[in-house]
XYZ file of C-alpha atoms in Angstrom:
597
model
C -17.868 -6.717 31.116
C -21.202 -5.247 30.128
C -24.553 -4.264 31.611
C -27.495 -6.518 31.016
C -30.460 -4.286 30.287
C -33.031 -6.651 31.781
C -31.297 -7.352 35.093
C -30.590 -3.935 36.534
C -27.241 -3.782 38.270
C -26.102 -7.217 37.175
C -23.515 -7.694 34.431
C -21.742 -10.317 32.383
C -18.011 -10.915 32.462
C -16.548 -12.687 29.379
C -13.073 -13.965 28.472
C -12.579 -15.073 24.870
C -11.651 -18.693 24.260
C -8.446 -17.527 22.588
C -7.249 -15.767 25.747
C -8.227 -18.440 28.256
C -4.795 -19.998 27.943
C -3.414 -16.921 29.757
C -5.816 -17.348 32.688
C -4.355 -19.390 35.507
C -7.256 -19.083 37.961
C -10.750 -17.924 37.108
C -14.103 -17.641 38.775
C -16.464 -20.503 38.068
C -20.056 -19.504 37.470
C -23.144 -21.162 36.189
C -24.629 -19.748 32.980
C -26.320 -16.483 33.707
C -25.463 -13.067 35.030
C -22.383 -12.023 36.925
C -22.789 -9.561 39.819
C -19.841 -7.738 41.416
C -19.331 -5.437 44.413
C -16.293 -3.517 45.557
C -15.283 -2.787 49.122
C -17.382 0.370 49.098
C -20.445 -1.325 47.693
C -19.977 0.212 44.261
C -20.918 -1.885 41.246
C -18.992 -2.161 38.000
C -20.881 -1.211 34.861
C -19.348 -1.639 31.439
C -21.260 -1.564 28.184
C -18.402 -2.913 26.109
C -17.847 -6.645 25.883
C -14.124 -6.887 26.566
C -12.395 -9.714 24.780
C -8.667 -10.180 24.462
C -7.867 -7.535 27.122
C -7.189 -9.882 29.996
C -3.490 -10.135 30.774
C -3.653 -12.242 33.872
C -6.065 -13.757 36.341
C -4.441 -15.657 39.158
C -5.230 -17.026 42.589
C -4.081 -14.944 45.546
C -2.504 -17.401 47.979
C -3.581 -15.397 51.035
C -7.154 -14.868 49.914
C -8.320 -18.353 49.027
C -10.529 -18.132 45.981
C -9.629 -14.526 45.246
C -7.819 -13.692 42.002
C -6.278 -10.765 40.204
C -7.939 -9.176 37.194
C -5.610 -7.031 35.061
C -6.135 -4.874 31.975
C -2.954 -3.626 30.304
C -2.288 0.090 30.100
C -2.135 -0.193 26.319
C -5.669 -1.657 26.165
C -7.366 0.688 28.638
C -8.596 2.887 25.806
C -10.984 0.086 24.768
C -12.835 0.149 28.115
C -15.954 2.296 27.831
C -17.156 2.255 31.460
C -15.333 0.994 34.515
C -15.405 1.157 38.264
C -13.346 3.620 40.277
C -11.165 2.210 43.020
C -8.850 3.466 45.678
C -5.226 2.228 45.741
C -4.866 -1.287 47.051
C -6.742 -4.515 46.538
C -10.154 -4.296 44.969
C -12.529 -7.046 45.909
C -15.629 -7.969 44.007
C -18.108 -10.727 44.699
C -20.166 -12.432 42.040
C -23.580 -14.022 42.455
C -22.047 -17.401 43.257
C -19.780 -16.238 46.035
C -16.528 -16.379 44.111
C -14.202 -13.421 44.532
C -11.972 -11.467 42.126
C -9.189 -9.196 43.326
C -8.111 -6.397 40.983
C -4.777 -4.645 41.468
C -4.887 -2.439 38.401
C -6.172 1.060 38.171
C -8.752 1.043 35.377
C -9.621 4.353 33.774
C -13.158 5.626 33.970
C -15.152 6.502 30.897
C -18.625 7.898 31.386
C -21.480 8.161 28.932
C -23.907 11.000 28.392
C -27.680 10.602 28.643
C -30.839 12.634 29.095
C -30.711 11.836 32.784
C -28.437 13.554 35.316
C -24.753 12.714 34.828
C -23.195 9.680 36.466
C -22.399 10.148 40.114
C -18.853 10.011 41.445
C -19.381 6.623 43.082
C -18.951 4.565 39.992
C -22.542 4.330 38.712
C -24.672 6.556 36.523
C -26.860 6.565 33.486
C -25.545 5.503 30.125
C -26.376 6.507 26.582
C -27.538 2.967 25.824
C -30.449 2.776 28.269
C -30.706 1.847 31.904
C -29.590 -1.815 32.009
C -27.514 -1.634 35.189
C -26.217 1.856 34.526
C -25.819 2.280 38.276
C -22.972 0.888 40.270
C -24.029 2.300 43.677
C -25.787 0.007 46.172
C -27.735 3.044 47.427
C -29.285 3.488 44.008
C -31.790 1.539 42.054
C -32.329 1.557 38.354
C -34.883 4.047 36.970
C -37.556 1.407 36.407
C -37.357 0.228 40.022
C -37.445 3.819 41.345
C -40.479 4.671 39.281
C -42.306 1.574 40.537
C -41.582 2.582 44.142
C -42.720 6.174 43.646
C -46.236 7.351 44.250
C -48.446 5.746 41.570
C -45.279 4.874 39.670
C -44.870 8.443 38.407
C -41.950 9.622 40.522
C -38.902 10.401 38.400
C -35.714 8.504 39.303
C -33.420 10.272 41.740
C -29.739 10.035 42.534
C -29.176 8.751 46.049
C -26.094 9.532 48.038
C -23.664 7.423 49.945
C -22.532 7.925 53.514
C -20.244 11.022 53.736
C -17.141 9.094 54.784
C -17.350 6.690 51.879
C -18.331 9.539 49.583
C -15.140 11.470 50.401
C -12.861 8.512 49.773
C -14.448 7.685 46.443
C -14.413 11.312 45.242
C -10.698 11.564 46.047
C -10.085 8.334 44.215
C -12.125 9.609 41.280
C -9.885 12.689 40.903
C -6.746 10.579 41.126
C -8.127 8.068 38.638
C -9.149 10.770 36.141
C -5.701 12.367 36.187
C -4.119 8.980 35.695
C -6.482 8.256 32.801
C -5.443 11.483 31.083
C -1.788 10.603 31.589
C -2.438 7.127 30.210
C -4.177 8.518 27.125
C -1.244 10.840 26.494
C 1.153 7.930 26.828
C -0.861 5.842 24.379
C -0.858 8.731 21.932
C 2.897 9.122 22.390
C 3.499 5.409 21.808
C 1.287 5.498 18.733
C 3.204 8.455 17.310
C 6.492 6.690 18.079
C 5.300 3.519 16.319
C 4.198 5.519 13.275
C 7.581 7.253 13.190
C 9.357 3.899 13.441
C 7.261 2.584 10.545
C 8.095 5.654 8.478
C 11.800 5.261 9.262
C 11.657 1.576 8.323
C 9.948 2.320 5.005
C 12.479 5.084 4.349
C 15.333 2.603 4.890
C 13.664 0.091 2.571
C 13.292 2.737 -0.108
C 16.874 3.907 0.349
C 18.174 0.341 -0.102
C 15.971 -0.152 -3.154
C 17.228 3.062 -4.761
C 20.854 2.123 -3.999
C 20.371 -1.277 -5.670
C 18.815 0.413 -8.698
C 21.803 2.738 -8.954
C 24.269 -0.170 -8.826
C 22.247 -2.011 -11.448
C 22.210 1.074 -13.668
C 25.993 1.488 -13.349
C 26.571 -2.155 -14.258
C 23.881 -2.836 -16.853
C 23.057 0.628 -18.161
C 19.348 0.144 -17.494
C 16.834 -0.080 -14.666
C 15.063 -2.999 -16.323
C 15.769 -6.422 -14.773
C 18.660 -8.309 -16.370
C 20.275 -11.623 -15.534
C 23.480 -13.395 -16.394
C 23.873 -17.102 -17.099
C 26.984 -17.334 -14.911
C 26.164 -16.811 -11.243
C 28.103 -17.151 -8.036
C 28.783 -20.791 -7.154
C 27.716 -21.359 -3.532
C 27.527 -25.089 -2.666
C 28.759 -28.328 -4.191
C 25.792 -30.516 -5.232
C 25.956 -34.259 -4.726
C 26.236 -34.948 -8.465
C 29.137 -32.519 -8.966
C 32.211 -34.290 -10.436
C 34.345 -32.504 -7.854
C 32.467 -34.286 -5.054
C 33.442 -37.685 -6.446
C 37.012 -36.555 -7.103
C 37.629 -35.100 -3.624
C 36.155 -38.183 -1.976
C 38.580 -40.380 -3.910
C 41.479 -37.941 -3.525
C 41.555 -37.521 0.244
C 38.129 -38.593 1.506
C 36.804 -35.050 1.814
C 32.952 -35.142 1.973
C 32.371 -32.156 -0.305
C 28.650 -32.691 -1.020
C 26.609 -29.797 0.343
C 29.693 -27.871 1.464
C 30.113 -24.185 0.658
C 32.295 -23.221 -2.292
C 35.987 -23.322 -1.505
C 38.707 -21.947 -3.800
C 41.207 -24.460 -2.425
C 39.138 -27.442 -3.582
C 38.891 -25.889 -7.050
C 42.664 -25.447 -7.113
C 43.259 -29.106 -6.232
C 40.819 -30.180 -8.937
C 42.460 -27.937 -11.577
C 45.962 -29.038 -10.598
C 45.070 -32.711 -10.992
C 43.334 -31.927 -14.324
C 46.660 -30.614 -15.684
C 48.930 -33.086 -13.895
C 50.799 -35.782 -15.780
C 50.484 -36.697 -19.429
C 47.545 -35.066 -21.151
C 45.021 -32.556 -19.865
C 41.496 -33.106 -18.622
C 39.839 -30.247 -20.532
C 36.355 -31.238 -19.359
C 37.414 -30.750 -15.731
C 38.861 -27.320 -16.543
C 35.663 -26.311 -18.349
C 33.521 -27.575 -15.475
C 35.251 -25.313 -12.964
C 36.026 -22.192 -14.989
C 32.698 -21.876 -16.833
C 30.671 -22.168 -13.626
C 32.465 -19.574 -11.493
C 32.086 -15.804 -11.563
C 34.989 -13.561 -12.487
C 35.435 -12.607 -8.834
C 35.644 -16.285 -7.860
C 38.173 -16.935 -10.631
C 40.381 -14.182 -9.221
C 40.320 -15.964 -5.845
C 41.154 -19.285 -7.510
C 44.069 -17.665 -9.337
C 45.471 -16.204 -6.127
C 44.908 -19.371 -4.077
C 46.583 -21.544 -6.752
C 49.771 -19.505 -6.619
C 49.812 -19.737 -2.823
C 49.143 -23.470 -2.829
C 51.558 -24.527 -5.572
C 53.989 -21.627 -6.013
C 53.042 -21.449 -9.673
C 50.987 -19.011 -11.718
C 47.723 -20.619 -12.824
C 47.535 -18.532 -16.015
C 51.012 -19.647 -17.089
C 50.109 -23.243 -16.305
C 46.922 -23.049 -18.378
C 48.785 -21.314 -21.208
C 51.187 -24.240 -21.386
C 48.384 -26.825 -21.411
C 45.787 -25.279 -23.755
C 45.766 -23.751 -27.219
C 43.705 -22.031 -29.910
C 40.320 -20.429 -29.377
C 39.814 -22.562 -26.275
C 42.893 -20.978 -24.683
C 41.742 -17.480 -25.702
C 38.365 -18.086 -24.064
C 39.926 -19.368 -20.831
C 42.340 -16.420 -20.687
C 39.449 -13.979 -21.230
C 37.512 -15.555 -18.367
C 40.413 -15.024 -15.942
C 40.879 -11.306 -16.722
C 38.885 -8.720 -14.702
C 36.195 -7.035 -16.884
C 37.805 -3.574 -17.114
C 41.226 -5.078 -17.885
C 39.705 -7.342 -20.512
C 38.001 -4.416 -22.290
C 41.237 -2.414 -22.095
C 43.146 -5.359 -23.575
C 40.614 -5.651 -26.431
C 40.960 -1.912 -27.181
C 44.733 -2.186 -27.139
C 44.619 -5.143 -29.550
C 42.233 -3.253 -31.846
C 44.579 -0.239 -31.990
C 48.051 -1.818 -31.777
C 47.362 -4.785 -34.037
C 47.822 -4.820 -37.811
C 45.442 -2.087 -38.894
C 42.631 -0.811 -36.696
C 39.642 -2.946 -35.805
C 37.063 -0.171 -35.678
C 34.212 -2.577 -34.910
C 35.801 -3.456 -31.555
C 36.204 0.206 -30.615
C 32.623 0.918 -31.661
C 31.262 -2.034 -29.687
C 33.090 -1.225 -26.461
C 32.772 2.563 -26.436
C 29.220 2.467 -27.779
C 27.822 -0.029 -25.262
C 29.668 0.357 -21.964
C 28.179 2.437 -19.157
C 29.915 5.640 -17.978
C 31.187 3.833 -14.877
C 32.595 0.961 -16.945
C 34.362 3.350 -19.331
C 35.899 5.224 -16.405
C 37.238 1.913 -15.068
C 38.686 1.109 -18.500
C 40.448 4.485 -18.612
C 41.920 3.869 -15.168
C 43.580 0.561 -16.142
C 44.299 1.122 -19.839
C 47.812 2.444 -19.248
C 48.820 -0.641 -17.238
C 47.425 -2.938 -19.926
C 48.627 -1.140 -23.055
C 51.972 0.111 -21.792
C 52.946 -1.682 -18.567
C 56.652 -0.772 -18.838
C 56.214 2.986 -18.693
C 54.211 5.404 -16.615
C 51.070 6.582 -18.349
C 47.927 8.285 -17.163
C 44.311 7.983 -18.177
C 44.946 10.177 -21.226
C 46.950 7.404 -22.936
C 43.752 5.953 -24.351
C 42.909 9.299 -25.968
C 46.416 9.576 -27.409
C 46.143 6.105 -28.942
C 42.745 6.933 -30.459
C 43.994 10.211 -31.913
C 47.036 8.493 -33.403
C 45.006 5.690 -34.980
C 41.741 7.318 -36.167
C 40.635 10.512 -37.870
C 37.738 12.788 -38.774
C 34.243 12.532 -37.301
C 34.913 8.979 -36.168
C 37.859 10.174 -34.078
C 35.684 12.879 -32.480
C 33.029 10.281 -31.748
C 35.541 7.958 -30.022
C 37.215 10.761 -28.059
C 33.777 11.834 -26.844
C 32.719 8.285 -25.958
C 35.952 7.332 -24.162
C 35.474 10.112 -21.595
C 32.782 8.137 -19.798
C 31.095 11.473 -19.287
C 27.516 10.730 -20.305
C 25.081 12.336 -17.899
C 23.954 9.965 -15.183
C 20.541 9.731 -13.620
C 20.352 12.254 -10.808
C 19.975 10.493 -7.415
C 17.264 12.931 -6.323
C 15.335 12.295 -9.539
C 15.586 8.532 -9.064
C 14.519 8.870 -5.422
C 11.468 10.889 -6.440
C 10.542 8.435 -9.212
C 10.524 5.460 -6.835
C 7.043 5.182 -5.344
C 5.681 2.708 -2.761
C 3.186 0.039 -3.778
C 0.085 0.464 -1.600
C -2.622 -1.984 -0.606
C -5.712 -0.447 0.943
C -3.755 2.800 1.314
C -1.043 1.059 3.336
C 2.564 0.476 2.180
C 3.460 -3.102 1.269
C 7.245 -2.733 1.424
C 7.483 -2.953 -2.360
C 8.233 -0.164 -4.802
C 7.623 0.780 -8.419
C 9.412 3.227 -10.702
C 7.342 6.031 -12.188
C 9.158 6.338 -15.517
C 7.502 9.660 -16.322
C 9.366 11.263 -13.428
C 12.752 10.171 -14.785
C 12.750 12.471 -17.814
C 12.427 16.128 -18.720
C 9.878 16.053 -21.539
C 10.453 19.682 -22.511
C 14.190 19.062 -22.936
C 13.493 15.898 -24.928
C 11.328 17.918 -27.314
C 14.016 20.593 -27.668
C 16.725 18.001 -28.419
C 14.468 16.241 -30.920
C 13.798 19.550 -32.662
C 17.512 20.391 -32.688
C 18.391 16.956 -34.103
C 15.878 17.471 -36.878
C 17.305 20.898 -37.675
C 20.926 19.656 -37.981
C 19.997 16.633 -40.113
C 16.786 16.396 -42.107
C 15.914 20.100 -42.123
C 19.031 21.408 -43.854
C 21.480 20.646 -46.592
C 24.382 18.767 -45.097
C 24.745 17.548 -41.541
C 26.170 19.136 -38.423
C 28.116 16.146 -37.069
C 29.409 17.973 -33.998
C 25.877 18.837 -32.882
C 24.806 15.253 -33.523
C 27.595 13.999 -31.245
C 26.424 16.328 -28.474
C 22.802 15.192 -28.747
C 23.708 11.493 -28.794
C 26.643 11.495 -26.345
C 25.460 13.567 -23.384
C 21.900 12.749 -22.185
C 21.496 9.860 -19.770
C 19.793 6.706 -20.993
C 16.156 7.508 -20.168
C 16.415 11.108 -21.307
C 17.886 9.815 -24.581
C 14.986 7.401 -25.024
C 12.528 10.236 -24.471
C 14.335 12.300 -27.131
C 14.115 9.429 -29.626
C 10.381 9.085 -28.941
C 9.811 12.812 -29.446
C 11.836 12.672 -32.655
C 9.501 10.027 -34.085
C 6.478 12.184 -33.197
C 8.096 15.198 -34.831
C 9.422 13.636 -38.038
C 7.503 10.358 -38.391
C 10.933 8.809 -38.824
C 13.026 6.613 -36.529
C 16.341 8.009 -35.266
C 18.230 5.051 -36.758
C 16.721 5.827 -40.146
C 17.943 9.415 -39.957
C 21.463 8.268 -38.978
C 21.526 5.924 -41.979
C 20.395 8.724 -44.285
C 22.601 11.515 -42.922
C 25.880 9.771 -41.981
C 28.228 7.143 -43.348
C 31.225 4.968 -42.508
C 32.440 4.246 -38.998
C 30.995 7.501 -37.665
C 27.500 6.378 -38.647
C 28.126 2.876 -37.283
C 29.284 4.356 -33.997
C 26.148 6.491 -33.635
C 23.907 3.550 -34.561
C 25.613 1.333 -31.983
C 25.216 3.983 -29.303
C 21.506 4.449 -30.059
C 20.800 0.708 -30.195
C 22.594 0.130 -26.894
C 20.684 2.948 -25.208
C 17.402 1.538 -26.458
C 18.070 -2.160 -25.721
C 21.538 -3.590 -25.082
C 20.456 -7.260 -25.204
C 18.980 -6.758 -28.668
C 22.173 -5.092 -29.907
C 24.362 -7.927 -28.609
C 22.009 -10.550 -30.042
C 22.473 -8.934 -33.459
C 26.208 -8.820 -32.840
C 26.265 -12.567 -32.105
C 24.343 -13.278 -35.301
C 26.949 -11.280 -37.210
C 29.764 -13.250 -35.532
C 28.454 -16.638 -36.667
C 26.474 -15.883 -39.817
C 27.883 -16.841 -43.190
C 31.163 -18.536 -43.962
C 33.607 -18.616 -41.086
C 33.240 -17.305 -37.556
C 34.508 -14.098 -35.990
C 35.848 -16.048 -33.028
C 37.504 -13.214 -31.092
C 34.320 -11.127 -31.350
C 32.199 -14.116 -30.349
C 34.397 -14.771 -27.318
C 34.389 -11.104 -26.289
C 30.603 -10.738 -26.425
C 29.887 -13.989 -24.569
C 32.533 -13.465 -21.880
C 31.722 -9.782 -21.273
C 27.932 -10.314 -21.004
C 27.892 -13.698 -19.227
C 27.280 -12.198 -15.781
C 25.225 -9.177 -16.876
C 22.401 -9.806 -19.349
C 23.071 -13.048 -21.231
C 19.609 -14.381 -20.349
C 17.960 -11.419 -22.118
C 20.431 -11.672 -25.032
C 19.436 -15.314 -25.539
C 15.762 -14.328 -25.579
C 16.390 -11.661 -28.221
C 18.549 -14.093 -30.210
C 15.785 -16.703 -30.231
C 13.265 -14.114 -31.389
C 15.553 -13.031 -34.247
C 16.730 -16.425 -35.503
C 14.040 -18.819 -34.239
C 16.897 -20.926 -32.850
C 18.669 -20.928 -29.515
C 22.113 -19.414 -29.098
C 23.312 -22.766 -27.716
C 22.254 -24.473 -30.953
C 24.005 -21.878 -33.150
C 27.230 -22.291 -31.176
C 26.934 -26.073 -31.379
C 26.628 -25.895 -35.172
C 29.241 -23.181 -35.740
C 32.043 -24.128 -33.312
C 33.790 -27.347 -32.371
C 35.912 -29.115 -29.789
C 36.647 -27.835 -26.302
C 36.150 -24.274 -27.564
C 32.560 -25.141 -28.436
C 32.044 -26.901 -25.088
C 33.155 -23.972 -22.966
C 31.023 -21.448 -24.902
C 27.961 -23.675 -24.545
C 28.694 -24.137 -20.845
C 28.765 -20.350 -20.389
C 25.535 -19.521 -22.248
C 23.629 -22.574 -21.014
C 21.243 -24.811 -22.897
C 18.002 -23.634 -21.288
């Protein structure tokens, strides 16, 4: 609703096309200007074209062609000049005789000018010229007043209304002004509340993001994205062999259904039933389920058939294929504990297994291994978490023993939650949060400490005759992963030599191998395991137990990244190496786990 500068007290009322769907009854006018009067003869003047502020315009059943014009409380702040009304219905007549009834109190906003201020009857001068700046029928616009004055030189004057009407309108003006102030305060309060809600929402998003990062760090030992090749099985696709089997078995329409451990149990039972074993069916199920899902299958099978699935599989399978299947059905911490027990209790000590596990597992994973090692290594007698240390002390010696005792504590410093929280920063677009976050890696590390540790490492290795192995263990075993990486970077700047090169020069034997493994894992676990897989299959023969352990233990963690590193090293895929190096059902299940793509 705005003033038309050329038509004095006339104005134009506009409703945007977008909002017309909300208007149930409107005034019909021919193109041109729109004139309105209230019950006191006041005119409405508004210099702002109001679009999108109309909530409702309806026909009043008792008033014929009258309607209701409403502006929401939330949108009142957009109205720059309005008419003052007393409580009750507010009637206005346009130039065509149509009527609008307004039940809402609309706040008044007045504009300054060089002329006297707007009078309390709803009219007045505006800062944008005359153009209908009066809403009082007893007034005329300045141009008209000047033309009526003697020789057109009389300055415009403010006329008054009858005293009775004047009193009513002044009272209404006071009431309306107070209400406008209250409305403005409410809008400000709602705005502050909305901003606080937005801040709380972003804080919750950030908190969830940080929590996911922490879980990822505990599992994978890094904040960088990693991905396994074995993922949770959710639905049975139409081309799944189990769909065909269940349809033939009992008519169950399995296609598109959610994963069900019972269906897997039926399929496995039939694969081992009767003469011979359907190894392909066993591979299809076991290689495409996560470890957690396999635990459910194992439990459900015993309930359904009163028989242990592991014992049943053990009686049906053999060789490396059996070892792989057994490894897949053991929880990760128990499997690592079993591998450590085999490395220590077997004929001789397999130091490479101890180095691999203790040098690459995260602190949380090592703590889980310690918790279950006693049950795995000595199930017939009570033993605490210290049993693993006792076994290491009994089976190793020297610097290598100190390295393993240090590593098996699972006591490496972890990234401080407050530090991680501070390092996570929101991604902004036009200075507004997008709901996404980025990690500022510089905030994760203490550069001064990294420089001190690099200097100390240089002093106990390259800068003296002999090597202080105990100090080396401290420097390599304690700092968390990103602090360690910063130390290695500072060491290169200081000595122009890589940390691995110094370890090769200053240490030897299993102690040196252990330190190298630890450093390589802290820098890039997928690269270390890719090199480990090359070692397993390179040359004559295959280190099958090591190959099985690496593939099974990394299948759900970072096998995708391991395959990428493997391809970069060998220029061949891991799937192709396995296909050439292994055979039979053992080869099939390993290829099914790592995937061809």
